[in-house]
mmCIF file of C-alpha atoms in Angstrom:
data_model
loop_
_atom_site.group_PDB
_atom_site.id
_atom_site.type_symbol
_atom_site.label_atom_id
_atom_site.label_comp_id
_atom_site.label_asym_id
_atom_site.label_seq_id
_atom_site.Cartn_x
_atom_site.Cartn_y
_atom_site.Cartn_z
ATOM 1 C CA MET A 1 21.154 -8.981 0.985
ATOM 2 C CA TRP A 2 19.430 -9.078 -2.352
ATOM 3 C CA VAL A 3 20.230 -6.371 -4.894
ATOM 4 C CA LEU A 4 17.882 -5.184 -7.622
ATOM 5 C CA ALA A 5 18.916 -2.732 -10.312
ATOM 6 C CA ALA A 6 16.825 0.274 -11.300
ATOM 7 C CA GLY A 7 15.460 0.972 -14.741
ATOM 8 C CA LEU A 8 11.996 -0.610 -14.667
ATOM 9 C CA MET A 9 9.356 1.305 -16.570
ATOM 10 C CA VAL A 10 5.958 2.417 -15.275
ATOM 11 C CA SER A 11 3.657 4.228 -17.687
ATOM 12 C CA VAL A 12 1.342 7.081 -16.714
ATOM 13 C CA ALA A 13 -1.629 8.115 -18.803
ATOM 14 C CA GLY A 14 -1.721 11.907 -18.739
ATOM 15 C CA CYS A 15 1.125 1.987 4.718
ATOM 16 C CA GLY A 16 0.950 0.416 11.386
ATOM 17 C CA GLY A 17 -1.622 -1.877 9.864
ATOM 18 C CA GLY A 18 -4.712 -3.136 11.539
ATOM 19 C CA GLN A 19 -7.825 -5.188 11.145
ATOM 20 C CA ALA A 20 -10.758 -4.285 8.933
ATOM 21 C CA VAL A 21 -13.295 -1.901 10.428
ATOM 22 C CA PRO A 22 -16.942 -1.146 9.642
ATOM 23 C CA HIS A 23 -17.594 1.334 6.854
ATOM 24 C CA GLU A 24 -18.567 4.744 8.181
ATOM 25 C CA GLY A 25 -19.871 6.335 5.026
ATOM 26 C CA ALA A 26 -18.515 8.886 2.619
ATOM 27 C CA GLY A 27 -16.049 10.433 5.088
ATOM 28 C CA PRO A 28 -13.997 13.434 3.910
ATOM 29 C CA VAL A 29 -14.286 14.559 0.317
ATOM 30 C CA SER A 30 -12.248 12.188 -1.850
ATOM 31 C CA GLY A 31 -8.690 13.423 -2.319
ATOM 32 C CA ALA A 32 -9.163 16.421 -0.002
ATOM 33 C CA ARG A 33 -7.822 17.198 3.425
ATOM 34 C CA GLU A 34 -10.087 16.952 6.430
ATOM 35 C CA GLY A 35 -11.904 20.269 6.466
ATOM 36 C CA GLY A 36 -11.484 20.814 2.726
ATOM 37 C CA LEU A 37 -8.109 22.570 2.877
ATOM 38 C CA GLY A 38 -7.053 21.626 -0.625
ATOM 39 C CA THR A 39 -4.803 18.965 -2.129
ATOM 40 C CA GLY A 40 -1.118 18.094 -2.102
ATOM 41 C CA PRO A 41 1.399 15.791 -0.374
ATOM 42 C CA GLY A 42 -0.324 16.369 2.999
ATOM 43 C CA THR A 43 -3.773 15.407 1.736
ATOM 44 C CA VAL A 44 -5.715 12.898 3.820
ATOM 45 C CA LEU A 45 -7.359 10.259 1.626
ATOM 46 C CA ASP A 46 -10.707 8.793 2.623
ATOM 47 C CA ALA A 47 -11.904 5.314 1.660
ATOM 48 C CA GLU A 48 -13.307 6.407 -1.697
ATOM 49 C CA ALA A 49 -10.031 8.102 -2.637
ATOM 50 C CA LEU A 50 -8.054 5.009 -1.571
ATOM 51 C CA ARG A 51 -10.362 2.793 -3.625
ATOM 52 C CA LYS A 52 -9.604 4.887 -6.714
ATOM 53 C CA ALA A 53 -5.890 4.915 -5.919
ATOM 54 C CA LEU A 54 -5.723 1.121 -5.734
ATOM 55 C CA PRO A 55 -5.068 -0.414 -9.165
ATOM 56 C CA ASP A 56 -7.992 -1.971 -10.989
ATOM 57 C CA LEU A 57 -7.443 -4.935 -13.294
ATOM 58 C CA GLN A 58 -7.063 -2.643 -16.314
ATOM 59 C CA SER A 59 -4.081 -0.996 -14.562
ATOM 60 C CA MET A 60 -2.269 -4.308 -14.167
ATOM 61 C CA PRO A 61 0.089 -5.913 -16.708
ATOM 62 C CA VAL A 62 -1.455 -8.133 -19.359
ATOM 63 C CA GLY A 63 -2.280 -11.632 -18.099
ATOM 64 C CA TRP A 64 -2.927 -10.798 -14.450
ATOM 65 C CA LYS A 65 -6.231 -11.894 -12.910
ATOM 66 C CA THR A 66 -8.399 -10.864 -9.980
ATOM 67 C CA GLY A 67 -7.403 -12.647 -6.778
ATOM 68 C CA ILE A 68 -9.252 -13.733 -3.652
ATOM 69 C CA THR A 69 -9.389 -10.235 -2.143
ATOM 70 C CA GLN A 70 -11.601 -7.956 -4.178
ATOM 71 C CA LEU A 71 -10.780 -4.247 -4.452
ATOM 72 C CA ASN A 72 -12.207 -2.660 -1.317
ATOM 73 C CA ALA A 73 -11.677 0.330 1.000
ATOM 74 C CA ARG A 74 -13.183 1.396 4.328
ATOM 75 C CA ASP A 75 -13.093 4.446 6.561
ATOM 76 C CA VAL A 76 -12.231 4.168 10.236
ATOM 77 C CA PRO A 77 -15.241 5.571 12.162
ATOM 78 C CA ARG A 78 -14.514 9.051 13.520
ATOM 79 C CA GLU A 79 -15.121 7.955 17.082
ATOM 80 C CA LYS A 80 -12.324 5.360 16.750
ATOM 81 C CA ARG A 81 -9.690 7.720 15.360
ATOM 82 C CA CYS A 82 -6.914 8.948 17.638
ATOM 83 C CA PRO A 83 -7.193 12.688 18.359
ATOM 84 C CA LYS A 84 -3.986 14.683 17.840
ATOM 85 C CA GLU A 85 -3.779 15.531 21.532
ATOM 86 C CA GLY A 86 -3.750 11.838 22.448
ATOM 87 C CA GLY A 87 -6.464 9.326 23.199
ATOM 88 C CA PRO A 88 -7.300 5.811 24.383
ATOM 89 C CA LYS A 89 -4.818 3.034 23.630
ATOM 90 C CA ASP A 90 -7.256 1.262 21.321
ATOM 91 C CA CYS A 91 -7.828 4.253 19.028
ATOM 92 C CA TRP A 92 -6.758 4.057 15.391
ATOM 93 C CA LEU A 93 -3.944 6.185 13.973
ATOM 94 C CA GLN A 94 -5.076 5.231 10.464
ATOM 95 C CA TRP A 95 -8.188 6.911 9.083
ATOM 96 C CA SER A 96 -8.933 4.611 6.146
ATOM 97 C CA HIS A 97 -7.762 1.316 4.637
ATOM 98 C CA GLY A 98 -7.792 -0.295 1.202
ATOM 99 C CA THR A 99 -7.019 -3.832 0.014
ATOM 100 C CA VAL A 100 -6.905 -5.898 -3.164
ATOM 101 C CA GLN A 101 -5.142 -8.971 -4.541
ATOM 102 C CA TYR A 102 -4.141 -9.931 -8.087
ATOM 103 C CA ARG A 103 -2.795 -13.248 -9.372
ATOM 104 C CA ALA A 104 0.222 -13.341 -11.665
ATOM 105 C CA PRO A 105 0.054 -15.148 -15.025
ATOM 106 C CA GLY A 106 0.727 -18.863 -15.194
ATOM 107 C CA ASP A 107 0.209 -19.636 -11.503
ATOM 108 C CA SER A 108 3.378 -17.712 -10.648
ATOM 109 C CA GLY A 109 2.196 -16.289 -7.344
ATOM 110 C CA SER A 110 0.030 -13.335 -6.346
ATOM 111 C CA VAL A 111 0.410 -9.820 -4.961
ATOM 112 C CA ASP A 112 -1.553 -8.454 -1.991
ATOM 113 C CA TRP A 113 -2.074 -4.717 -1.483
ATOM 114 C CA TYR A 114 -2.768 -3.051 1.866
ATOM 115 C CA LEU A 115 -3.081 0.748 1.978
ATOM 116 C CA SER A 116 -3.353 2.780 5.193
ATOM 117 C CA ALA A 117 -4.160 6.514 5.170
ATOM 118 C CA TYR A 118 -3.022 8.651 8.120
ATOM 119 C CA PRO A 119 -4.189 12.069 9.403
ATOM 120 C CA ASP A 120 -0.984 13.834 8.314
ATOM 121 C CA ARG A 121 2.501 13.236 6.878
ATOM 122 C CA GLU A 122 4.181 13.304 10.284
ATOM 123 C CA VAL A 123 2.066 10.446 11.647
ATOM 124 C CA ALA A 124 2.552 8.495 8.422
ATOM 125 C CA GLY A 125 6.307 9.060 8.610
ATOM 126 C CA THR A 126 6.414 7.792 12.193
ATOM 127 C CA ALA A 127 4.423 4.721 11.222
ATOM 128 C CA PHE A 128 6.883 4.034 8.408
ATOM 129 C CA LYS A 129 9.877 4.351 10.741
ATOM 130 C CA ASN A 130 8.227 1.947 13.180
ATOM 131 C CA ARG A 131 7.851 -0.582 10.382
ATOM 132 C CA HIS A 132 11.496 -0.113 9.391
ATOM 133 C CA GLY A 133 12.581 -0.689 12.975
ATOM 134 C CA ASN A 134 10.561 -3.885 13.345
ATOM 135 C CA LYS A 135 12.268 -6.172 10.863
ATOM 136 C CA PRO A 136 10.252 -9.359 10.301
ATOM 137 C CA SER A 137 11.716 -12.476 11.873
ATOM 138 C CA ALA A 138 14.018 -14.458 9.541
ATOM 139 C CA ALA A 139 13.600 -11.810 6.838
ATOM 140 C CA SER A 140 16.429 -10.290 4.814
ATOM 141 C CA GLU A 141 16.418 -6.785 3.397
ATOM 142 C CA VAL A 142 16.117 -6.439 -0.374
ATOM 143 C CA SER A 143 17.975 -3.481 -1.886
ATOM 144 C CA MET A 144 15.677 -1.642 -4.303
ATOM 145 C CA PRO A 145 15.491 1.886 -5.722
ATOM 146 C CA LYS A 146 13.526 4.286 -3.544
ATOM 147 C CA VAL A 147 9.831 4.461 -4.354
ATOM 148 C CA GLY A 148 7.615 7.342 -3.221
ATOM 149 C CA ASP A 149 8.850 9.464 -0.313
ATOM 150 C CA GLU A 150 10.518 6.485 1.353
ATOM 151 C CA SER A 151 10.419 2.717 0.957
ATOM 152 C CA LEU A 152 11.871 -0.576 2.179
ATOM 153 C CA ALA A 153 11.642 -4.211 1.112
ATOM 154 C CA TYR A 154 12.123 -7.567 2.830
ATOM 155 C CA ALA A 155 12.231 -11.155 1.617
ATOM 156 C CA LYS A 156 10.928 -13.916 3.868
ATOM 157 C CA PRO A 157 12.085 -17.512 3.244
ATOM 158 C CA ARG A 158 9.866 -20.569 3.276
ATOM 159 C CA ALA A 159 8.661 -21.459 6.764
ATOM 160 C CA ALA A 160 6.684 -24.310 8.289
ATOM 161 C CA TYR A 161 3.343 -22.641 7.555
ATOM 162 C CA ALA A 162 4.264 -19.998 4.982
ATOM 163 C CA ASP A 163 5.579 -19.889 1.437
ATOM 164 C CA PRO A 164 8.433 -17.497 0.575
ATOM 165 C CA SER A 165 7.407 -13.903 -0.105
ATOM 166 C CA ILE A 166 8.776 -10.440 -0.789
ATOM 167 C CA ALA A 167 7.111 -7.388 0.754
ATOM 168 C CA MET A 168 7.679 -3.746 -0.120
ATOM 169 C CA THR A 169 6.459 -0.874 2.066
ATOM 170 C CA VAL A 170 6.116 2.558 0.454
ATOM 171 C CA ARG A 171 5.091 5.893 1.945
ATOM 172 C CA VAL A 172 3.587 8.527 -0.325
ATOM 173 C CA GLY A 173 2.534 11.641 1.568
ATOM 174 C CA THR A 174 0.016 10.534 4.189
ATOM 175 C CA VAL A 175 -0.415 6.972 2.905
ATOM 176 C CA ILE A 176 1.571 3.798 3.507
ATOM 177 C CA ALA A 177 1.218 1.036 0.928
ATOM 178 C CA VAL A 178 2.371 -2.520 1.634
ATOM 179 C CA LEU A 179 2.655 -4.821 -1.392
ATOM 180 C CA THR A 180 3.470 -8.494 -0.772
ATOM 181 C CA TYR A 181 4.389 -10.954 -3.521
ATOM 182 C CA GLN A 182 3.207 -14.331 -2.212
ATOM 183 C CA ASP A 183 4.821 -17.569 -3.480
ATOM 184 C CA SER A 184 7.672 -15.456 -4.823
ATOM 185 C CA GLU A 185 9.809 -18.509 -5.640
ATOM 186 C CA LYS A 186 7.383 -19.357 -8.446
ATOM 187 C CA ASN A 187 8.593 -16.328 -10.394
ATOM 188 C CA PRO A 188 12.350 -15.695 -10.779
ATOM 189 C CA ASP A 189 11.514 -12.058 -11.576
ATOM 190 C CA SER A 190 9.196 -11.563 -8.585
ATOM 191 C CA ALA A 191 11.340 -8.785 -7.062
ATOM 192 C CA GLN A 192 11.395 -6.829 -10.328
ATOM 193 C CA VAL A 193 7.651 -7.281 -10.772
ATOM 194 C CA LEU A 194 6.995 -6.123 -7.218
ATOM 195 C CA LEU A 195 9.120 -3.015 -7.746
ATOM 196 C CA SER A 196 7.243 -2.141 -10.933
ATOM 197 C CA LEU A 197 3.883 -2.524 -9.173
ATOM 198 C CA ALA A 198 5.080 -0.437 -6.217
ATOM 199 C CA GLN A 199 6.186 2.331 -8.583
ATOM 200 C CA MET A 200 2.759 2.297 -10.206
ATOM 201 C CA GLN A 201 1.056 2.438 -6.813
ATOM 202 C CA ALA A 202 3.177 5.381 -5.719
ATOM 203 C CA LYS A 203 2.221 7.309 -8.854
ATOM 204 C CA ARG A 204 -1.465 6.554 -8.343
ATOM 205 C CA LEU A 205 -1.307 7.748 -4.735
ATOM 206 C CA ARG A 206 0.482 10.937 -5.751
ATOM 207 C CA GLN A 207 -2.182 11.600 -8.366
ATOM 208 C CA ALA A 208 -4.936 11.041 -5.785
ATOM 209 C CA GLU A 209 -3.271 13.384 -3.286
ATOM 210 C CA LEU A 210 -3.137 16.059 -5.966
ATOM 211 C CA GLY A 211 -6.888 15.677 -6.499
ATOM 212 C CA ARG A 212 -6.523 13.930 -9.864
ATOM 213 C CA VAL A 213 -8.098 10.697 -11.065
ATOM 214 C CA PRO A 214 -5.371 8.018 -10.705
ATOM 215 C CA THR A 215 -4.337 6.776 -14.146
ATOM 216 C CA ALA A 216 -0.871 5.245 -13.656
ATOM 217 C CA THR A 217 -0.518 1.713 -15.008
ATOM 218 C CA ALA A 218 2.106 -1.045 -14.916
ATOM 219 C CA GLY A 219 3.200 -2.369 -18.291
#
């Protein structure tokens, strides 16, 4: 098991996955619950709110560059969402998704983001527990300080068709964020960097759920 000490700084100014789906439109009001019931830890974030919660390049540490995946978010069409009373097996528990990738300085790997917003905290919590119970094959758990409401991290060694990586899954309210540091062996501090970025992402999600413009950055 890998061990990582706490103490990394994140400055503030002022996660079941799935495939991409067609954009439905504006969806719920950004940062508000379905039905406009206010903001807080139980807020459901639509695609526009997730897009704002994802870090832009200005939020990243100096020297990072835009990667292959551009900052993007999409709503799951209403007709494909799972109703609370149950539904077809192919319905989606997630209501919106967001992705982006940034490349670390000096060709020292890259980090992929994948955000999934759920209809409430209970569903998001269940999805997180399912992820925790399905440990990736050949992966080892990385001990890190808790980020958000709950978090976990795994390191995957080099494989026949994959470079080594470290992934951290974080739940903040109704959202699960998965950050994966690809080619992690290129940076001896990759685990520390990933933790710092995850802490920033958690702060940005919390700000979005409170109805604020996300401003958290990673130094």
